[in-house]
Amino acid sequence: MSVGPTIVIIGGGQAGLQAAWALREQKFSGRIVLVGEEASLPYQRPPLSKGCIEGSQSTDDLLLRPPRFFSDHDIEVRTGERIVSIDPVERRAISASGSTIPYDHLVLATGSRNRLLNVDGGRLEGVHYLRSIEDAAAVRHRLLKTNRLVIIGGGFIGLEVAAVARKMGVQTTIVDVAQRLMARAVSSLTSEYFHDLHVGSGVTIRYQTGIRTIVGEQGAVTGALLDNGELLEADQVLVGIGAVPNIELAQNAGVDVNDGIVVDEFLTASDPNISAIGDCARFPFGGGLARFESVQNAVDQGRAIGAKLAGRQKPYAAVPWFWSDQGSSKLQIAGYASDHDEVLLSGELRDGLFSVFCFRRGVLVGVESVNRPLDHIAARRMLQSGNRVTTAQLLESRFDLKTLLSRIGNRAAGAGA
Amino acid sequence: MPVITLVHHDGRRDALDVPPGTSIMHAAIAAGIDGIVGECGGSAMCATCHVYVAEGKMDQLPPVDAVEDAMLDSTACERKPESRLSCQLRVTEEFDGLVLFLPEQQV
């Protein structure tokens, strides 16, 4: 039986689960209620756009923790329950079924949802989005019968699915409004490599054009009409044009939002009894505010909340990292480099083995590695060390990251003595 | 089915029947073993499924590759010669009887 305050976590994804787990690891003895809208217990999403489409991984096999975990840790988990409002004065959450859950502290781990393509034909049969187990099952089910797939959006989800679709022999076209793939997330060198990779495996790519309408016959999709007038025939369309954070519960409760629930360095929202973590949280990062949609962000922020609510709070300062598997190539990103102004390339694009080191004003801010996991691991450690790594240092090291890392590490140890 | 024994830091033991082809990390999570975290889902990216292999058994396991070797430098508890990432240990019949010790913490 729980003793002490009640913490209610809204959102049964990886962040919400991690927060609940971390609280128990930190010996929090109060009541924990984890409320999730989806029917399933918390599960891994990354395989949904990879193995689950290909069929090499079963959607039955994705649970982050087995059912007994929740009873073992005295975590009240409520699946299939949607919270419709929060009363921040009375401190309670109200569910769609009308039940009221009182809280002492509320953790919003509400995640994000797919950005919708607002064009005619968007609801035709055969038009898919990808976020949940059900979505992945539907995409795969249809893909097995599809000859021509059009993917709208050349981001991580679209490209991962494109690679699988080609492997399954499906004719695949990607349409992107930007000039290059993953334009907001990676350097142009990395975009260039993945362009060549996907085109080399038979994918067609149309840049700098949007979708005018999705066309169909008898309720089912038959193609996509582009802004440039071109008609792409398709028996399946996958829309992967990004996500929007689920902020409405917070917003309606008067909590500050700005493309995310705005939190401070302790992940506390404008209401001190509310925290936000994971995809939905906009937190202080690199002198501004940032919001990340990734496993690392969900896990590290969930863990930080556990420590904070158990009385061991410290500013959140994790180094972001991310990965994407596209065909035979594994892209790994350490740090956050969207506003870099200089890059150094180690290795060769044509070999499919390289790392792009991204700098802002001469200081390393992010590293994109393709099939170079050792670089990725070293990069994470360099960025985590908190020491500034300059272009000059990296060039001088001739990209011998291990040696550079030990020099940086020694300097850090020396500074502390 | 091969039986793998996990020894928790406090000495508790759990014996798992692991179907061949399954990673020990996956089997441990499915069995509700808290001492294995596996936050990256088996991509060798997080080093939170660290185990120590019982004395004298290292030689009987598939070798550590370069990625696992680098990740093992990032474990929360001390890396020892008998350290492995359990996501990289895919069980075969030869694993039957293997004993693995869990570190005090994974993060």
Short mmCIF file of C-alpha atoms in Angstrom, two decimals:
data_model
loop_
_atom_site.label_atom_id
_atom_site.label_comp_id
_atom_site.label_asym_id
_atom_site.label_seq_id
_atom_site.Cartn_x
_atom_site.Cartn_y
_atom_site.Cartn_z
CA MET A 1 0.00 0.00 0.00
CA SER A 2 1.36 3.40 -0.97
CA VAL A 3 2.12 6.01 1.64
CA GLY A 4 2.55 9.68 0.81
CA PRO A 5 1.65 11.95 -2.09
CA THR A 6 0.05 10.89 -5.35
CA ILE A 7 1.81 11.41 -8.64
CA VAL A 8 -0.31 11.10 -11.73
CA ILE A 9 1.44 10.61 -15.06
CA ILE A 10 -0.62 11.31 -18.17
CA GLY A 11 0.76 9.47 -21.17
CA GLY A 12 1.64 5.81 -21.42
CA GLY A 13 4.59 6.09 -23.78
CA GLN A 14 8.28 5.58 -23.07
CA ALA A 15 8.60 8.88 -21.12
CA GLY A 16 5.63 8.15 -18.87
CA LEU A 17 6.79 4.62 -18.16
CA GLN A 18 10.31 5.79 -17.43
CA ALA A 19 9.06 8.45 -15.00
CA ALA A 20 7.03 5.88 -13.07
CA TRP A 21 9.92 3.44 -13.00
CA ALA A 22 12.46 6.07 -11.97
CA LEU A 23 10.23 7.19 -9.10
CA ARG A 24 10.23 3.67 -7.69
CA GLU A 25 13.97 3.30 -8.30
CA GLN A 26 14.42 6.50 -6.30
CA LYS A 27 12.38 4.90 -3.46
CA PHE A 28 9.34 7.14 -3.90
CA SER A 29 6.72 5.50 -1.66
CA GLY A 30 3.58 7.43 -2.65
CA ARG A 31 0.91 6.46 -5.11
CA ILE A 32 1.76 6.42 -8.83
CA VAL A 33 -0.98 6.41 -11.45
CA LEU A 34 0.07 6.02 -15.09
CA VAL A 35 -2.76 6.80 -17.50
CA GLY A 36 -2.44 5.97 -21.19
CA GLU A 37 -4.88 6.50 -24.01
CA GLU A 38 -3.71 3.53 -26.04
CA ALA A 39 -5.00 0.02 -25.42
CA SER A 40 -1.51 -1.43 -25.02
CA LEU A 41 0.83 -1.18 -22.06
CA PRO A 42 3.79 1.12 -22.83
CA TYR A 43 5.71 -0.13 -25.86
CA GLN A 44 8.70 0.69 -28.04
CA ARG A 45 7.92 2.80 -31.06
CA PRO A 46 11.20 2.75 -33.05
CA PRO A 47 10.60 -0.73 -34.55
CA LEU A 48 7.19 0.38 -35.92
CA SER A 49 8.82 2.01 -38.96
CA LYS A 50 11.44 -0.70 -39.40
CA GLY A 51 11.10 -4.37 -38.36
CA CYS A 52 7.33 -4.22 -37.86
CA ILE A 53 6.79 -3.06 -41.45
CA GLU A 54 9.25 -5.58 -42.81
CA GLY A 55 7.71 -8.35 -40.71
CA SER A 56 10.96 -9.29 -38.98
CA GLN A 57 9.60 -8.05 -35.66
CA SER A 58 6.17 -8.85 -34.30
CA THR A 59 4.05 -6.06 -32.86
CA ASP A 60 3.33 -8.46 -29.97
CA ASP A 61 6.94 -8.16 -28.99
CA LEU A 62 7.22 -4.45 -28.27
CA LEU A 63 6.24 -4.07 -24.61
CA LEU A 64 8.83 -2.03 -22.75
CA ARG A 65 8.02 -3.95 -19.56
CA PRO A 66 5.81 -7.00 -19.00
CA PRO A 67 2.42 -6.71 -17.24
CA ARG A 68 3.80 -7.96 -13.92
CA PHE A 69 6.25 -5.05 -13.76
CA PHE A 70 3.42 -2.69 -12.86
CA SER A 71 2.08 -4.78 -9.99
CA ASP A 72 5.62 -5.60 -8.81
CA HIS A 73 6.26 -1.86 -8.47
CA ASP A 74 2.85 -0.81 -7.24
CA ILE A 75 2.24 1.36 -10.31
CA GLU A 76 -1.46 1.75 -11.10
CA VAL A 77 -1.54 1.58 -14.85
CA ARG A 78 -4.71 2.53 -16.69
CA THR A 79 -4.66 1.79 -20.40
CA GLY A 80 -7.32 2.89 -22.85
CA GLU A 81 -8.19 5.84 -20.64
CA ARG A 82 -8.19 9.36 -22.06
CA ILE A 83 -7.80 12.36 -19.80
CA VAL A 84 -9.99 15.19 -21.08
CA SER A 85 -9.18 17.96 -18.63
CA ILE A 86 -7.07 19.03 -15.71
CA ASP A 87 -8.25 21.13 -12.80
CA PRO A 88 -5.03 22.77 -11.59
CA VAL A 89 -6.74 24.44 -8.61
CA GLU A 90 -8.34 21.32 -7.17
CA ARG A 91 -5.39 19.31 -8.54
CA ARG A 92 -7.21 16.57 -10.34
CA ALA A 93 -7.37 14.99 -13.76
CA ILE A 94 -10.71 14.06 -15.28
CA SER A 95 -11.05 11.19 -17.72
CA ALA A 96 -13.39 10.72 -20.67
CA SER A 97 -15.28 8.12 -18.65
CA GLY A 98 -15.92 10.78 -16.01
CA SER A 99 -13.59 9.45 -13.34
CA THR A 100 -11.56 11.95 -11.35
CA ILE A 101 -7.96 11.30 -10.35
CA PRO A 102 -6.60 13.61 -7.65
CA TYR A 103 -2.89 14.42 -7.76
CA ASP A 104 -0.26 16.14 -5.67
CA HIS A 105 2.02 16.39 -8.68
CA LEU A 106 1.08 15.88 -12.31
CA VAL A 107 3.52 14.72 -14.98
CA LEU A 108 2.45 15.44 -18.55
CA ALA A 109 4.01 12.89 -20.86
CA THR A 110 1.34 13.35 -23.49
CA GLY A 111 3.68 12.94 -26.46
CA SER A 112 3.00 14.16 -29.94
CA ARG A 113 0.64 13.28 -32.76
CA ASN A 114 1.10 13.17 -36.48
CA ARG A 115 0.84 16.42 -38.35
CA LEU A 116 -2.08 15.95 -40.72
CA LEU A 117 -1.97 16.64 -44.41
CA ASN A 118 -4.89 18.94 -45.02
CA VAL A 119 -5.77 18.24 -48.61
CA ASP A 120 -8.75 16.71 -50.36
CA GLY A 121 -8.56 12.95 -50.40
CA GLY A 122 -6.65 12.74 -47.14
CA ARG A 123 -9.14 10.26 -45.75
CA LEU A 124 -9.25 7.86 -48.67
CA GLU A 125 -8.66 4.19 -47.97
CA GLY A 126 -4.96 3.48 -48.39
CA VAL A 127 -3.77 6.79 -46.94
CA HIS A 128 -1.77 6.01 -43.83
CA TYR A 129 0.08 7.66 -40.99
CA LEU A 130 2.48 5.87 -38.66
CA ARG A 131 2.64 6.27 -34.90
CA SER A 132 0.96 3.37 -33.12
CA ILE A 133 1.03 -0.42 -33.18
CA GLU A 134 -2.29 -0.34 -35.04
CA ASP A 135 -0.88 2.05 -37.64
CA ALA A 136 2.14 -0.18 -38.23
CA ALA A 137 -0.05 -3.24 -38.65
CA ALA A 138 -2.26 -1.38 -41.13
CA VAL A 139 0.70 -0.04 -43.14
CA ARG A 140 2.24 -3.49 -43.40
CA HIS A 141 -1.05 -5.19 -44.21
CA ARG A 142 -1.63 -2.86 -47.13
CA LEU A 143 2.00 -2.77 -48.23
CA LEU A 144 1.90 -6.52 -48.84
CA LYS A 145 -0.64 -5.84 -51.61
CA THR A 146 0.78 -2.54 -52.83
CA ASN A 147 2.60 -2.05 -56.11
CA ARG A 148 3.13 1.70 -55.97
CA LEU A 149 3.73 3.58 -52.74
CA VAL A 150 3.92 7.35 -52.44
CA ILE A 151 5.53 8.67 -49.29
CA ILE A 152 4.82 12.28 -48.41
CA GLY A 153 7.70 13.67 -46.38
CA GLY A 154 11.38 12.77 -46.64
CA GLY A 155 12.00 12.59 -42.91
CA PHE A 156 13.10 9.70 -40.73
CA ILE A 157 9.78 7.81 -40.79
CA GLY A 158 9.29 8.16 -44.52
CA LEU A 159 12.85 7.11 -45.33
CA GLU A 160 12.85 4.13 -42.99
CA VAL A 161 9.62 2.88 -44.55
CA ALA A 162 10.91 3.62 -48.08
CA ALA A 163 13.92 1.38 -47.45
CA VAL A 164 11.67 -1.46 -46.27
CA ALA A 165 9.22 -0.97 -49.14
CA ARG A 166 12.01 -1.24 -51.70
CA LYS A 167 13.23 -4.40 -50.02
CA MET A 168 9.70 -5.76 -50.46
CA GLY A 169 9.83 -4.84 -54.15
CA VAL A 170 7.33 -1.97 -53.95
CA GLN A 171 7.75 0.91 -56.41
CA THR A 172 8.35 3.89 -54.11
CA THR A 173 8.28 7.65 -54.61
CA ILE A 174 9.07 10.22 -51.93
CA VAL A 175 7.70 13.74 -52.16
CA ASP A 176 9.21 16.49 -50.01
CA VAL A 177 8.63 20.23 -49.90
CA ALA A 178 12.25 20.83 -48.91
CA GLN A 179 15.31 20.80 -51.16
CA ARG A 180 16.85 17.81 -49.47
CA LEU A 181 16.05 14.83 -47.24
CA MET A 182 15.72 15.23 -43.44
CA ALA A 183 16.40 18.92 -44.09
CA ARG A 184 15.58 20.16 -40.59
CA ALA A 185 17.51 17.44 -38.79
CA VAL A 186 20.80 16.75 -40.57
CA SER A 187 23.62 18.44 -42.49
CA SER A 188 23.52 18.65 -46.29
CA LEU A 189 26.31 16.08 -46.57
CA THR A 190 24.21 13.51 -44.72
CA SER A 191 21.16 14.41 -46.84
CA GLU A 192 23.26 13.92 -49.96
CA TYR A 193 24.42 10.49 -48.85
CA PHE A 194 20.89 9.30 -48.08
CA HIS A 195 19.60 10.72 -51.36
CA ASP A 196 22.13 8.59 -53.23
CA LEU A 197 21.40 5.57 -51.04
CA HIS A 198 17.64 5.65 -51.61
CA VAL A 199 17.86 6.55 -55.29
CA GLY A 200 20.42 3.76 -55.65
CA SER A 201 17.93 1.28 -54.24
CA GLY A 202 15.31 2.42 -56.74
CA VAL A 203 13.38 5.11 -54.87
CA THR A 204 12.20 8.12 -56.88
CA ILE A 205 12.37 11.46 -55.08
CA ARG A 206 10.52 14.69 -55.92
CA TYR A 207 11.82 17.74 -54.07
CA GLN A 208 10.36 21.18 -53.51
CA THR A 209 6.80 20.28 -54.20
CA GLY A 210 3.79 19.78 -51.99
CA ILE A 211 0.62 17.80 -52.52
CA ARG A 212 -2.39 19.42 -54.14
CA THR A 213 -4.81 16.55 -53.62
CA ILE A 214 -4.84 12.85 -53.05
CA VAL A 215 -6.98 11.26 -55.68
CA GLY A 216 -9.04 8.10 -55.52
CA GLU A 217 -11.72 5.93 -56.99
CA GLN A 218 -14.55 4.34 -55.07
CA GLY A 219 -13.16 5.56 -51.80
CA ALA A 220 -9.67 4.16 -52.28
CA VAL A 221 -6.51 6.05 -53.14
CA THR A 222 -5.24 5.89 -56.72
CA GLY A 223 -2.64 8.62 -56.68
CA ALA A 224 -1.25 11.91 -55.47
CA LEU A 225 -1.44 15.11 -57.47
CA LEU A 226 1.56 17.32 -56.78
CA ASP A 227 1.63 21.11 -56.61
CA ASN A 228 3.75 21.07 -59.74
CA GLY A 229 0.93 19.35 -61.61
CA GLU A 230 2.49 15.90 -61.78
CA LEU A 231 0.22 12.96 -60.96
CA LEU A 232 1.89 10.07 -59.16
CA GLU A 233 -0.10 6.87 -59.35
CA ALA A 234 -0.31 5.04 -56.05
CA ASP A 235 -2.25 2.32 -54.31
CA GLN A 236 -0.90 3.40 -50.96
CA VAL A 237 0.15 6.77 -49.55
CA LEU A 238 2.10 7.19 -46.34
CA VAL A 239 2.15 10.64 -44.80
CA GLY A 240 5.16 11.40 -42.62
CA ILE A 241 5.33 15.18 -42.35
CA GLY A 242 6.28 15.56 -38.73
CA ALA A 243 4.50 15.74 -35.43
CA VAL A 244 2.79 18.29 -33.25
CA PRO A 245 3.04 18.18 -29.45
CA ASN A 246 -0.04 17.32 -27.43
CA ILE A 247 -0.35 20.52 -25.43
CA GLU A 248 -4.11 21.00 -25.24
CA LEU A 249 -4.59 19.58 -21.71
CA ALA A 250 -1.95 21.98 -20.40
CA GLN A 251 -3.16 24.91 -22.45
CA ASN A 252 -6.76 24.50 -21.30
CA ALA A 253 -5.54 24.40 -17.72
CA GLY A 254 -3.80 27.75 -18.18
CA VAL A 255 -0.28 26.31 -18.30
CA ASP A 256 2.22 28.13 -20.56
CA VAL A 257 2.67 26.55 -23.98
CA ASN A 258 4.65 27.44 -27.08
CA ASP A 259 4.84 24.58 -29.57
CA GLY A 260 5.24 22.39 -26.50
CA ILE A 261 4.57 22.67 -22.81
CA VAL A 262 7.12 25.20 -21.62
CA VAL A 263 9.20 23.96 -18.69
CA ASP A 264 12.24 25.20 -16.78
CA GLU A 265 15.55 23.38 -16.30
CA PHE A 266 13.86 21.14 -13.72
CA LEU A 267 11.15 20.25 -16.26
CA THR A 268 8.59 22.12 -14.15
CA ALA A 269 5.81 23.91 -16.04
CA SER A 270 4.44 27.37 -15.25
CA ASP A 271 2.23 25.63 -12.65
CA PRO A 272 4.68 24.32 -10.01
CA ASN A 273 2.54 21.21 -9.45
CA ILE A 274 2.91 20.17 -13.07
CA SER A 275 5.94 18.86 -14.99
CA ALA A 276 6.22 17.94 -18.65
CA ILE A 277 8.56 15.41 -20.27
CA GLY A 278 9.25 13.77 -23.60
CA ASP A 279 7.91 14.82 -27.00
CA CYS A 280 5.47 17.36 -25.50
CA ALA A 281 8.01 19.35 -23.43
CA ARG A 282 9.84 22.49 -24.57
CA PHE A 283 12.80 22.91 -22.27
CA PRO A 284 15.90 25.13 -21.94
CA PHE A 285 18.62 23.95 -24.29
CA GLY A 286 21.72 25.60 -25.74
CA GLY A 287 20.70 29.09 -24.68
CA GLY A 288 17.16 28.79 -26.04
CA LEU A 289 14.28 26.35 -25.83
CA ALA A 290 14.06 23.02 -27.62
CA ARG A 291 11.69 20.11 -28.00
CA PHE A 292 12.90 16.67 -29.07
CA GLU A 293 10.99 13.62 -30.22
CA SER A 294 13.27 10.72 -29.37
CA VAL A 295 13.78 7.70 -27.15
CA GLN A 296 16.77 9.36 -25.47
CA ASN A 297 14.75 12.45 -24.60
CA ALA A 298 11.84 10.41 -23.25
CA VAL A 299 14.08 8.20 -21.15
CA ASP A 300 16.41 10.87 -19.78
CA GLN A 301 13.60 13.27 -18.93
CA GLY A 302 11.55 10.47 -17.36
CA ARG A 303 14.53 9.63 -15.22
CA ALA A 304 15.09 13.29 -14.30
CA ILE A 305 11.49 13.58 -13.13
CA GLY A 306 11.89 10.50 -10.97
CA ALA A 307 14.90 12.06 -9.27
CA LYS A 308 13.24 15.45 -8.91
CA LEU A 309 10.03 14.19 -7.34
CA ALA A 310 12.01 11.96 -5.00
CA GLY A 311 13.80 15.08 -3.77
CA ARG A 312 17.03 14.83 -5.75
CA GLN A 313 16.53 17.52 -8.34
CA LYS A 314 19.23 18.86 -10.61
CA PRO A 315 19.07 20.82 -13.84
CA TYR A 316 18.33 18.67 -16.87
CA ALA A 317 21.36 18.71 -19.17
CA ALA A 318 21.49 15.44 -21.13
CA VAL A 319 23.21 15.33 -24.51
CA PRO A 320 20.63 14.35 -27.16
CA TRP A 321 21.21 11.32 -29.31
CA PHE A 322 19.19 9.63 -31.98
CA TRP A 323 19.33 6.88 -34.54
CA SER A 324 17.64 5.92 -37.78
CA ASP A 325 18.03 2.64 -39.68
CA GLN A 326 17.57 3.08 -43.41
CA GLY A 327 18.23 -0.06 -45.39
CA SER A 328 21.79 -1.16 -44.77
CA SER A 329 22.80 2.22 -43.34
CA LYS A 330 22.62 3.22 -39.72
CA LEU A 331 22.55 6.95 -39.04
CA GLN A 332 23.43 7.97 -35.51
CA ILE A 333 23.30 11.55 -34.30
CA ALA A 334 24.92 12.91 -31.14
CA GLY A 335 24.15 16.43 -29.97
CA TYR A 336 21.98 18.90 -31.80
CA ALA A 337 23.39 20.70 -34.79
CA SER A 338 20.49 22.18 -36.72
CA ASP A 339 22.07 25.65 -36.60
CA HIS A 340 25.68 24.68 -37.37
CA ASP A 341 27.80 26.96 -39.53
CA GLU A 342 30.75 24.69 -40.35
CA VAL A 343 31.29 20.96 -40.91
CA LEU A 344 34.26 18.61 -41.05
CA LEU A 345 33.93 15.26 -42.79
CA SER A 346 35.75 12.16 -41.59
CA GLY A 347 35.64 9.26 -44.04
CA GLU A 348 34.00 9.16 -47.45
CA LEU A 349 30.36 9.42 -48.42
CA ARG A 350 30.89 6.99 -51.30
CA ASP A 351 32.09 4.29 -48.91
CA GLY A 352 28.99 4.64 -46.74
CA LEU A 353 31.29 5.00 -43.74
CA PHE A 354 31.66 8.54 -42.48
CA SER A 355 30.96 11.08 -39.77
CA VAL A 356 30.01 14.72 -40.21
CA PHE A 357 31.24 16.90 -37.35
CA CYS A 358 29.09 20.01 -37.04
CA PHE A 359 30.34 23.21 -35.42
CA ARG A 360 28.80 26.48 -34.40
CA ARG A 361 31.22 29.38 -34.04
CA GLY A 362 34.14 26.96 -33.95
CA VAL A 363 32.72 24.67 -31.24
CA LEU A 364 31.48 21.11 -31.82
CA VAL A 365 27.68 20.91 -31.37
CA GLY A 366 26.75 17.67 -33.10
CA VAL A 367 28.06 14.64 -34.95
CA GLU A 368 26.22 12.60 -37.57
CA SER A 369 27.71 9.16 -38.11
CA VAL A 370 26.79 6.73 -40.85
CA ASN A 371 27.83 3.14 -40.19
CA ARG A 372 30.50 4.47 -37.85
CA PRO A 373 29.14 3.55 -34.40
CA LEU A 374 32.51 4.03 -32.74
CA ASP A 375 32.56 7.67 -33.84
CA HIS A 376 29.05 8.06 -32.47
CA ILE A 377 29.94 6.68 -29.08
CA ALA A 378 33.06 8.84 -28.87
CA ALA A 379 31.08 11.91 -29.97
CA ARG A 380 28.49 11.40 -27.25
CA ARG A 381 31.21 11.18 -24.68
CA MET A 382 32.98 14.26 -26.01
CA LEU A 383 29.76 16.27 -25.85
CA GLN A 384 28.87 14.84 -22.43
CA SER A 385 32.26 15.81 -21.04
CA GLY A 386 31.11 19.43 -21.17
CA ASN A 387 34.46 20.45 -22.66
CA ARG A 388 34.53 22.55 -25.79
CA VAL A 389 35.93 20.70 -28.76
CA THR A 390 37.12 23.04 -31.50
CA THR A 391 37.63 22.54 -35.23
CA ALA A 392 41.37 23.02 -34.67
CA GLN A 393 41.52 20.27 -32.04
CA LEU A 394 39.60 17.86 -34.21
CA LEU A 395 41.78 18.52 -37.25
CA GLU A 396 44.92 18.26 -35.17
CA SER A 397 43.76 14.88 -33.82
CA ARG A 398 43.26 13.66 -37.42
CA PHE A 399 39.90 12.36 -36.24
CA ASP A 400 41.51 10.01 -33.75
CA LEU A 401 38.60 10.43 -31.40
CA LYS A 402 39.80 7.98 -28.82
CA THR A 403 43.02 9.88 -28.24
CA LEU A 404 41.25 13.24 -28.37
CA LEU A 405 38.72 11.98 -25.86
CA SER A 406 41.39 10.83 -23.44
CA ARG A 407 43.16 14.21 -23.73
CA ILE A 408 39.88 16.03 -23.04
CA GLY A 409 39.07 13.64 -20.22
CA ASN A 410 42.47 14.19 -18.62
CA ARG A 411 42.07 17.92 -18.86
CA ALA A 412 38.62 17.67 -17.24
CA ALA A 413 40.03 15.53 -14.43
CA GLY A 414 42.90 17.98 -14.00
CA ALA A 415 40.54 20.93 -13.83
CA GLY A 416 38.66 19.29 -10.99
CA ALA A 417 41.78 18.64 -8.89
CA MET B 1 15.31 -24.86 -24.00
CA PRO B 2 18.54 -23.27 -22.72
CA VAL B 3 18.36 -22.08 -19.13
CA ILE B 4 20.21 -18.89 -18.22
CA THR B 5 20.63 -17.85 -14.60
CA LEU B 6 20.76 -14.18 -13.69
CA VAL B 7 22.20 -13.33 -10.29
CA HIS B 8 21.04 -9.98 -8.94
CA HIS B 9 23.37 -7.67 -7.10
CA ASP B 10 21.73 -8.66 -3.80
CA GLY B 11 22.30 -12.34 -4.53
CA ARG B 12 18.78 -13.25 -5.66
CA ARG B 13 18.79 -15.65 -8.59
CA ASP B 14 16.37 -15.92 -11.50
CA ALA B 15 16.50 -18.83 -13.92
CA LEU B 16 15.13 -18.04 -17.38
CA ASP B 17 14.15 -20.46 -20.13
CA VAL B 18 15.33 -18.61 -23.21
CA PRO B 19 14.26 -19.73 -26.68
CA PRO B 20 17.27 -20.00 -29.03
CA GLY B 21 17.61 -16.91 -31.20
CA THR B 22 16.41 -14.56 -28.46
CA SER B 23 18.79 -12.07 -26.91
CA ILE B 24 19.33 -12.36 -23.18
CA MET B 25 18.34 -8.70 -22.84
CA HIS B 26 14.93 -9.37 -24.43
CA ALA B 27 14.39 -12.50 -22.39
CA ALA B 28 15.23 -10.66 -19.16
CA ILE B 29 12.85 -7.79 -19.92
CA ALA B 30 10.04 -10.17 -20.85
CA ALA B 31 10.59 -11.91 -17.51
CA GLY B 32 10.37 -8.63 -15.63
CA ILE B 33 14.00 -8.54 -14.51
CA ASP B 34 14.61 -4.95 -13.35
CA GLY B 35 18.38 -5.26 -13.35
CA ILE B 36 18.34 -5.15 -17.15
CA VAL B 37 17.10 -1.86 -18.62
CA GLY B 38 17.75 -2.04 -22.38
CA GLU B 39 16.41 1.39 -23.13
CA CYS B 40 17.50 1.43 -26.79
CA GLY B 41 15.71 -1.84 -27.48
CA GLY B 42 18.81 -3.79 -28.45
CA SER B 43 20.57 -1.42 -30.85
CA ALA B 44 23.84 -1.43 -28.82
CA MET B 45 23.39 2.28 -28.19
CA CYS B 46 22.77 2.65 -24.47
CA ALA B 47 24.87 0.18 -22.43
CA THR B 48 22.03 -0.42 -19.94
CA CYS B 49 21.93 -4.21 -20.28
CA HIS B 50 25.40 -4.79 -18.85
CA VAL B 51 26.16 -8.21 -17.33
CA TYR B 52 29.21 -9.96 -15.89
CA VAL B 53 29.76 -13.47 -17.23
CA ALA B 54 30.55 -16.17 -14.66
CA GLU B 55 34.18 -17.08 -14.30
CA GLY B 56 35.66 -19.19 -17.06
CA LYS B 57 32.67 -18.87 -19.41
CA MET B 58 33.76 -15.87 -21.48
CA ASP B 59 35.60 -18.07 -23.96
CA GLN B 60 32.46 -20.03 -24.71
CA LEU B 61 30.51 -16.97 -25.88
CA PRO B 62 30.65 -15.25 -29.26
CA PRO B 63 33.40 -12.59 -29.22
CA VAL B 64 32.84 -8.93 -28.36
CA ASP B 65 32.74 -6.85 -31.55
CA ALA B 66 34.10 -3.31 -31.90
CA VAL B 67 30.77 -1.59 -31.23
CA GLU B 68 30.02 -3.59 -28.11
CA ASP B 69 33.59 -3.02 -27.00
CA ALA B 70 33.17 0.75 -27.29
CA MET B 71 29.75 0.75 -25.62
CA LEU B 72 31.14 -1.29 -22.72
CA ASP B 73 33.33 1.72 -21.93
CA SER B 74 30.10 3.62 -21.19
CA THR B 75 28.56 1.29 -18.60
CA ALA B 76 27.33 2.74 -15.31
CA CYS B 77 29.21 0.15 -13.25
CA GLU B 78 32.85 -0.73 -13.71
CA ARG B 79 33.79 -2.58 -16.87
CA LYS B 80 35.57 -5.84 -16.12
CA PRO B 81 37.18 -8.42 -18.42
CA GLU B 82 34.00 -10.50 -18.07
CA SER B 83 31.66 -7.61 -19.02
CA ARG B 84 29.15 -8.05 -21.86
CA LEU B 85 26.06 -6.31 -23.20
CA SER B 86 23.25 -8.83 -22.93
CA CYS B 87 21.51 -7.44 -26.04
CA GLN B 88 24.44 -8.77 -28.05
CA LEU B 89 24.17 -12.29 -26.58
CA ARG B 90 21.79 -14.20 -28.81
CA VAL B 91 21.09 -17.52 -27.17
CA THR B 92 21.97 -20.86 -28.75
CA GLU B 93 21.74 -24.35 -27.23
CA GLU B 94 25.37 -23.95 -26.11
CA PHE B 95 24.31 -21.19 -23.70
CA ASP B 96 22.45 -23.71 -21.50
CA GLY B 97 23.58 -23.36 -17.89
CA LEU B 98 25.18 -19.95 -18.35
CA VAL B 99 25.31 -17.79 -15.22
CA LEU B 100 25.37 -13.99 -15.50
CA PHE B 101 25.82 -11.49 -12.68
CA LEU B 102 23.96 -8.17 -12.79
CA PRO B 103 25.78 -4.98 -11.87
CA GLU B 104 24.52 -2.81 -9.03
CA GLN B 105 23.07 -0.31 -11.48
CA GLN B 106 22.62 0.24 -15.21
CA VAL B 107 22.33 4.03 -15.34
#
